[in-house]
Amino acid sequence: MNDFTYYIPTKIHFGKNALDYLGQDAKKYGKKVLLTYGGGSIKKNGIYDRVIEELTKADMEIFELSGIKPNPRIESVREGADICKKENIDLIIAIGGGSTIDATKFMAAGAKVDFDPWLFISEGREIKDALPIFSILTIAATGSEMDTGGVITNEETNEKLSTGSEYMRPKVSYLNPEYTYSVSKFQTASGSSDILSHLFEIYFNDNTSMHMLDQMMEALMKTVIKYAPRALENPEDYEARANLMWASSWAINGFLSETSQKSWSCHPMEHELSAFYDITHGLGLAILTPRWMEYILDEETVDKFVDYGVNVFGIDKNLDKFDIAKKAIEKTSEFFFDTLGLDDSLTKIGIDESKFDIMAKKACNNSSIKGFKELKPEDVKEIYKMCL
Ligand code: NZQ
Ligand code: ZN
């Protein structure tokens, strides 16, 4: 078991009235607020109007930056950091999903330095300060609303890279499940796949001593498996949306990862797919995950797959351990492709072998992914091939 320090200071307002607190919270940080958001979904579903109403009541001076794309680009980050400096912004409020929140995190850090914020990511320059951030979450997926990380794309270099800092963790996040009613079926499915993957990345690990956390992860997996189909069936199922939303935050806020001694595996492989082909993160993960599971299943890893199969899918524990593991992987595939309805191959989403070599090398950062099973570039390439 690892030693750890528990510190997850994001204040959460959860539920239908979450935004009632926005004005009073915002005032504590100053007067000038920058609102950041994406391609306009918040204007169609009324969230934007509600936010403006609350901030106006609180007498805040409002600035805006819109157009943040999925797989957020470094250009948006630069633009946001410049606005913060020019207008002396006190607080940034991100309204949206992981893309908007991630871009906002780097704007907040970029506002405090006089160099290009891409250098935080490309050169690993230390983040020593950031403007305070709030997030108003509109899609259950990445957990960016309660974590310290962010992922940014640089199209010029075909790079999608991440880094994190405690300074970038949102101070307050507003989680109203009703705000996710308008999320499309595809994005609901992709977000659910992302939540599951965050759990898998930690759960599939050598360290078996943290029973309590393993059981919590299994409970969160079962929550996604139970409620994602309900949200797809009826987008306005409050209970389903609420369970997915809270699961998204807890899958990655740092609480569960205390048990983990290994790096993540599917995420670095997926980030290369998004970097080169601009695909949706959760879709890439769904295609990769069952193949990665198949590839790493062996005598060393099988016991964890048995726990997963028995505890999450209720597979008969008296079967042969490899049969249990294989059934569990099959059930994982069925969930992603039949239940969630996501495409089941790279070919179907227009990705061929042509960039496998370079993507595999980059996923391994020119060395290897030191995950549950170590993966060298040739292993990653093999997994990509299995996804064709
Ligand atoms: O831009 P708008 O118009 O708002 O539309 C968005 C976007 O097209 C739409 N959407 C969001 N909420 C909606 C809605 N449409 C209708 N109604 C709503 N309520 O959904 C689309 C996707 O949005 P995006 O923010 O890209 O989704 P997601 O939350 O899945 O974020 C994905 C990004 O986060 C990164 C991913 O790599 C990807 O770049 N990640 C961030 C992590 C973190 N910070 O810890 C961890 C993750 O593993 C992940 O890598
Ligand atoms: Zn993810």
PDB file of C-alpha atoms and ligand atoms in Angstrom, residues 37-42 45 47 68-72 95-102 105 137-144 147-151 153 160 179-184 187 190-191 194 198 252 264 267 270-271 274 280-282 285, ligand 1:
ATOM      1  CA  TYR A  37     -17.310  27.887 -23.335  1.00  0.00           C
ATOM      2  CA  GLY A  38     -17.415  25.760 -26.451  1.00  0.00           C
ATOM      3  CA  GLY A  39     -19.373  25.715 -29.670  1.00  0.00           C
ATOM      4  CA  GLY A  40     -22.651  27.024 -28.353  1.00  0.00           C
ATOM      5  CA  SER A  41     -24.571  24.131 -26.770  1.00  0.00           C
ATOM      6  CA  ILE A  42     -24.937  26.261 -23.614  1.00  0.00           C
ATOM      7  CA  ASN A  45     -30.108  24.708 -23.599  1.00  0.00           C
ATOM      8  CA  ILE A  47     -27.397  27.393 -19.236  1.00  0.00           C
ATOM      9  CA  ILE A  68     -13.297  26.124 -27.498  1.00  0.00           C
ATOM     10  CA  LYS A  69     -13.259  22.941 -29.566  1.00  0.00           C
ATOM     11  CA  PRO A  70     -13.377  19.312 -28.443  1.00  0.00           C
ATOM     12  CA  ASN A  71      -9.717  18.263 -28.133  1.00  0.00           C
ATOM     13  CA  PRO A  72      -9.038  21.877 -27.140  1.00  0.00           C
ATOM     14  CA  ILE A  95     -19.012  26.196 -18.740  1.00  0.00           C
ATOM     15  CA  GLY A  96     -18.877  22.875 -20.542  1.00  0.00           C
ATOM     16  CA  GLY A  97     -17.079  19.561 -20.611  1.00  0.00           C
ATOM     17  CA  GLY A  98     -13.489  18.453 -20.316  1.00  0.00           C
ATOM     18  CA  SER A  99     -12.378  20.429 -23.355  1.00  0.00           C
ATOM     19  CA  THR A 100     -13.542  23.784 -22.046  1.00  0.00           C
ATOM     20  CA  ILE A 101     -12.414  23.082 -18.485  1.00  0.00           C
ATOM     21  CA  ASP A 102      -8.979  21.822 -19.570  1.00  0.00           C
ATOM     22  CA  LYS A 105      -6.981  25.482 -16.570  1.00  0.00           C
ATOM     23  CA  LEU A 137     -20.210  20.953 -15.862  1.00  0.00           C
ATOM     24  CA  THR A 138     -22.436  20.076 -18.832  1.00  0.00           C
ATOM     25  CA  ILE A 139     -21.322  16.520 -19.669  1.00  0.00           C
ATOM     26  CA  ALA A 140     -20.352  13.573 -17.480  1.00  0.00           C
ATOM     27  CA  ALA A 141     -17.031  12.240 -18.726  1.00  0.00           C
ATOM     28  CA  THR A 142     -13.550  13.482 -17.932  1.00  0.00           C
ATOM     29  CA  GLY A 143     -13.692  14.452 -14.267  1.00  0.00           C
ATOM     30  CA  SER A 144     -11.854  17.683 -15.099  1.00  0.00           C
ATOM     31  CA  ASP A 147      -9.070  17.103 -10.859  1.00  0.00           C
ATOM     32  CA  THR A 148      -5.764  18.832 -11.427  1.00  0.00           C
ATOM     33  CA  GLY A 149      -5.015  17.763 -15.006  1.00  0.00           C
ATOM     34  CA  GLY A 150      -5.671  18.993 -18.493  1.00  0.00           C
ATOM     35  CA  VAL A 151      -5.001  17.830 -22.035  1.00  0.00           C
ATOM     36  CA  THR A 153      -3.781  19.733 -28.604  1.00  0.00           C
ATOM     37  CA  LYS A 160      -2.047  16.065 -27.646  1.00  0.00           C
ATOM     38  CA  TYR A 179     -27.622  20.301 -17.627  1.00  0.00           C
ATOM     39  CA  THR A 180     -26.591  17.015 -19.223  1.00  0.00           C
ATOM     40  CA  TYR A 181     -30.075  16.203 -20.595  1.00  0.00           C
ATOM     41  CA  SER A 182     -29.170  17.739 -23.960  1.00  0.00           C
ATOM     42  CA  VAL A 183     -25.941  15.731 -24.394  1.00  0.00           C
ATOM     43  CA  SER A 184     -26.265  13.614 -27.558  1.00  0.00           C
ATOM     44  CA  GLN A 187     -21.410  11.976 -26.407  1.00  0.00           C
ATOM     45  CA  SER A 190     -18.338   8.334 -25.173  1.00  0.00           C
ATOM     46  CA  GLY A 191     -18.402  10.061 -21.798  1.00  0.00           C
ATOM     47  CA  ASP A 194     -14.207   7.599 -20.533  1.00  0.00           C
ATOM     48  CA  HIS A 198     -10.426   6.088 -15.776  1.00  0.00           C
ATOM     49  CA  ILE A 252     -10.408  10.622 -11.445  1.00  0.00           C
ATOM     50  CA  TRP A 264      -2.041   4.443 -17.354  1.00  0.00           C
ATOM     51  CA  HIS A 267      -5.007   6.896 -22.306  1.00  0.00           C
ATOM     52  CA  GLU A 270      -5.809   7.052 -27.229  1.00  0.00           C
ATOM     53  CA  HIS A 271      -4.310  10.525 -27.023  1.00  0.00           C
ATOM     54  CA  SER A 274      -7.054  12.059 -31.022  1.00  0.00           C
ATOM     55  CA  THR A 280     -13.664  11.769 -29.621  1.00  0.00           C
ATOM     56  CA  HIS A 281     -11.619  10.629 -26.630  1.00  0.00           C
ATOM     57  CA  GLY A 282     -14.177   8.196 -25.144  1.00  0.00           C
ATOM     58  CA  LEU A 285     -10.872   4.412 -25.479  1.00  0.00           C
TER      59      LEU A 285
HETATM   60  O1  NZQ B   1     -18.816  22.784 -27.579  1.00  0.00           O
HETATM   61  P1  NZQ B   1     -20.250  22.587 -27.241  1.00  0.00           P
HETATM   62  O2  NZQ B   1     -21.177  23.270 -28.160  1.00  0.00           O
HETATM   63  O3  NZQ B   1     -20.537  22.913 -25.800  1.00  0.00           O
HETATM   64  O4  NZQ B   1     -20.581  21.009 -27.468  1.00  0.00           O
HETATM   65  C1  NZQ B   1     -19.922  19.977 -26.772  1.00  0.00           C
HETATM   66  C2  NZQ B   1     -18.907  19.226 -27.622  1.00  0.00           C
HETATM   67  O5  NZQ B   1     -19.259  19.245 -28.980  1.00  0.00           O
HETATM   68  C3  NZQ B   1     -20.921  18.888 -26.454  1.00  0.00           C
HETATM   69  N1  NZQ B   1     -21.656  19.128 -25.201  1.00  0.00           N
HETATM   70  C4  NZQ B   1     -21.134  19.256 -23.949  1.00  0.00           C
HETATM   71  N2  NZQ B   1     -22.129  19.439 -23.066  1.00  0.00           N
HETATM   72  C5  NZQ B   1     -23.282  19.439 -23.766  1.00  0.00           C
HETATM   73  C6  NZQ B   1     -22.984  19.239 -25.120  1.00  0.00           C
HETATM   74  N3  NZQ B   1     -23.928  19.204 -26.084  1.00  0.00           N
HETATM   75  C7  NZQ B   1     -25.208  19.367 -25.698  1.00  0.00           C
HETATM   76  N4  NZQ B   1     -25.566  19.527 -24.391  1.00  0.00           N
HETATM   77  C8  NZQ B   1     -24.645  19.586 -23.410  1.00  0.00           C
HETATM   78  N5  NZQ B   1     -25.027  19.730 -22.133  1.00  0.00           N
HETATM   79  O6  NZQ B   1     -20.173  17.708 -26.323  1.00  0.00           O
HETATM   80  C9  NZQ B   1     -19.036  17.792 -27.173  1.00  0.00           C
HETATM   81  C10 NZQ B   1     -17.829  17.272 -26.423  1.00  0.00           C
HETATM   82  O7  NZQ B   1     -17.439  18.155 -25.399  1.00  0.00           O
HETATM   83  P2  NZQ B   1     -16.043  17.939 -24.667  1.00  0.00           P
HETATM   84  O8  NZQ B   1     -15.870  19.013 -23.664  1.00  0.00           O
HETATM   85  O9  NZQ B   1     -14.975  17.757 -25.693  1.00  0.00           O
HETATM   86  O10 NZQ B   1     -16.274  16.511 -23.959  1.00  0.00           O
HETATM   87  P3  NZQ B   1     -15.518  15.798 -22.799  1.00  0.00           P
HETATM   88  O11 NZQ B   1     -16.015  16.266 -21.491  1.00  0.00           O
HETATM   89  O12 NZQ B   1     -15.596  14.375 -23.099  1.00  0.00           O
HETATM   90  O13 NZQ B   1     -13.986  16.300 -22.899  1.00  0.00           O
HETATM   91  C11 NZQ B   1     -13.045  15.645 -23.700  1.00  0.00           C
HETATM   92  C12 NZQ B   1     -11.666  16.273 -23.556  1.00  0.00           C
HETATM   93  O14 NZQ B   1     -11.152  16.113 -22.208  1.00  0.00           O
HETATM   94  C13 NZQ B   1      -9.892  15.428 -22.237  1.00  0.00           C
HETATM   95  C14 NZQ B   1     -10.017  14.591 -23.494  1.00  0.00           C
HETATM   96  O15 NZQ B   1      -8.775  14.111 -23.937  1.00  0.00           O
HETATM   97  C15 NZQ B   1     -10.659  15.567 -24.455  1.00  0.00           C
HETATM   98  O16 NZQ B   1      -9.716  16.476 -24.963  1.00  0.00           O
HETATM   99  N6  NZQ B   1      -9.664  14.701 -20.982  1.00  0.00           N
HETATM  100  C16 NZQ B   1      -9.452  15.426 -19.860  1.00  0.00           C
HETATM  101  C17 NZQ B   1      -9.133  14.836 -18.658  1.00  0.00           C
HETATM  102  C18 NZQ B   1      -8.871  15.607 -17.422  1.00  0.00           C
HETATM  103  N7  NZQ B   1      -8.905  16.900 -17.433  1.00  0.00           N
HETATM  104  O17 NZQ B   1      -8.590  15.043 -16.393  1.00  0.00           O
HETATM  105  C19 NZQ B   1      -8.995  13.386 -18.517  1.00  0.00           C
HETATM  106  C20 NZQ B   1      -9.581  12.636 -19.652  1.00  0.00           C
HETATM  107  O18 NZQ B   1      -8.989  11.348 -19.664  1.00  0.00           O
HETATM  108  C21 NZQ B   1      -9.462  13.265 -21.000  1.00  0.00           C
HETATM  109  O19 NZQ B   1      -8.203  12.993 -21.592  1.00  0.00           O
END
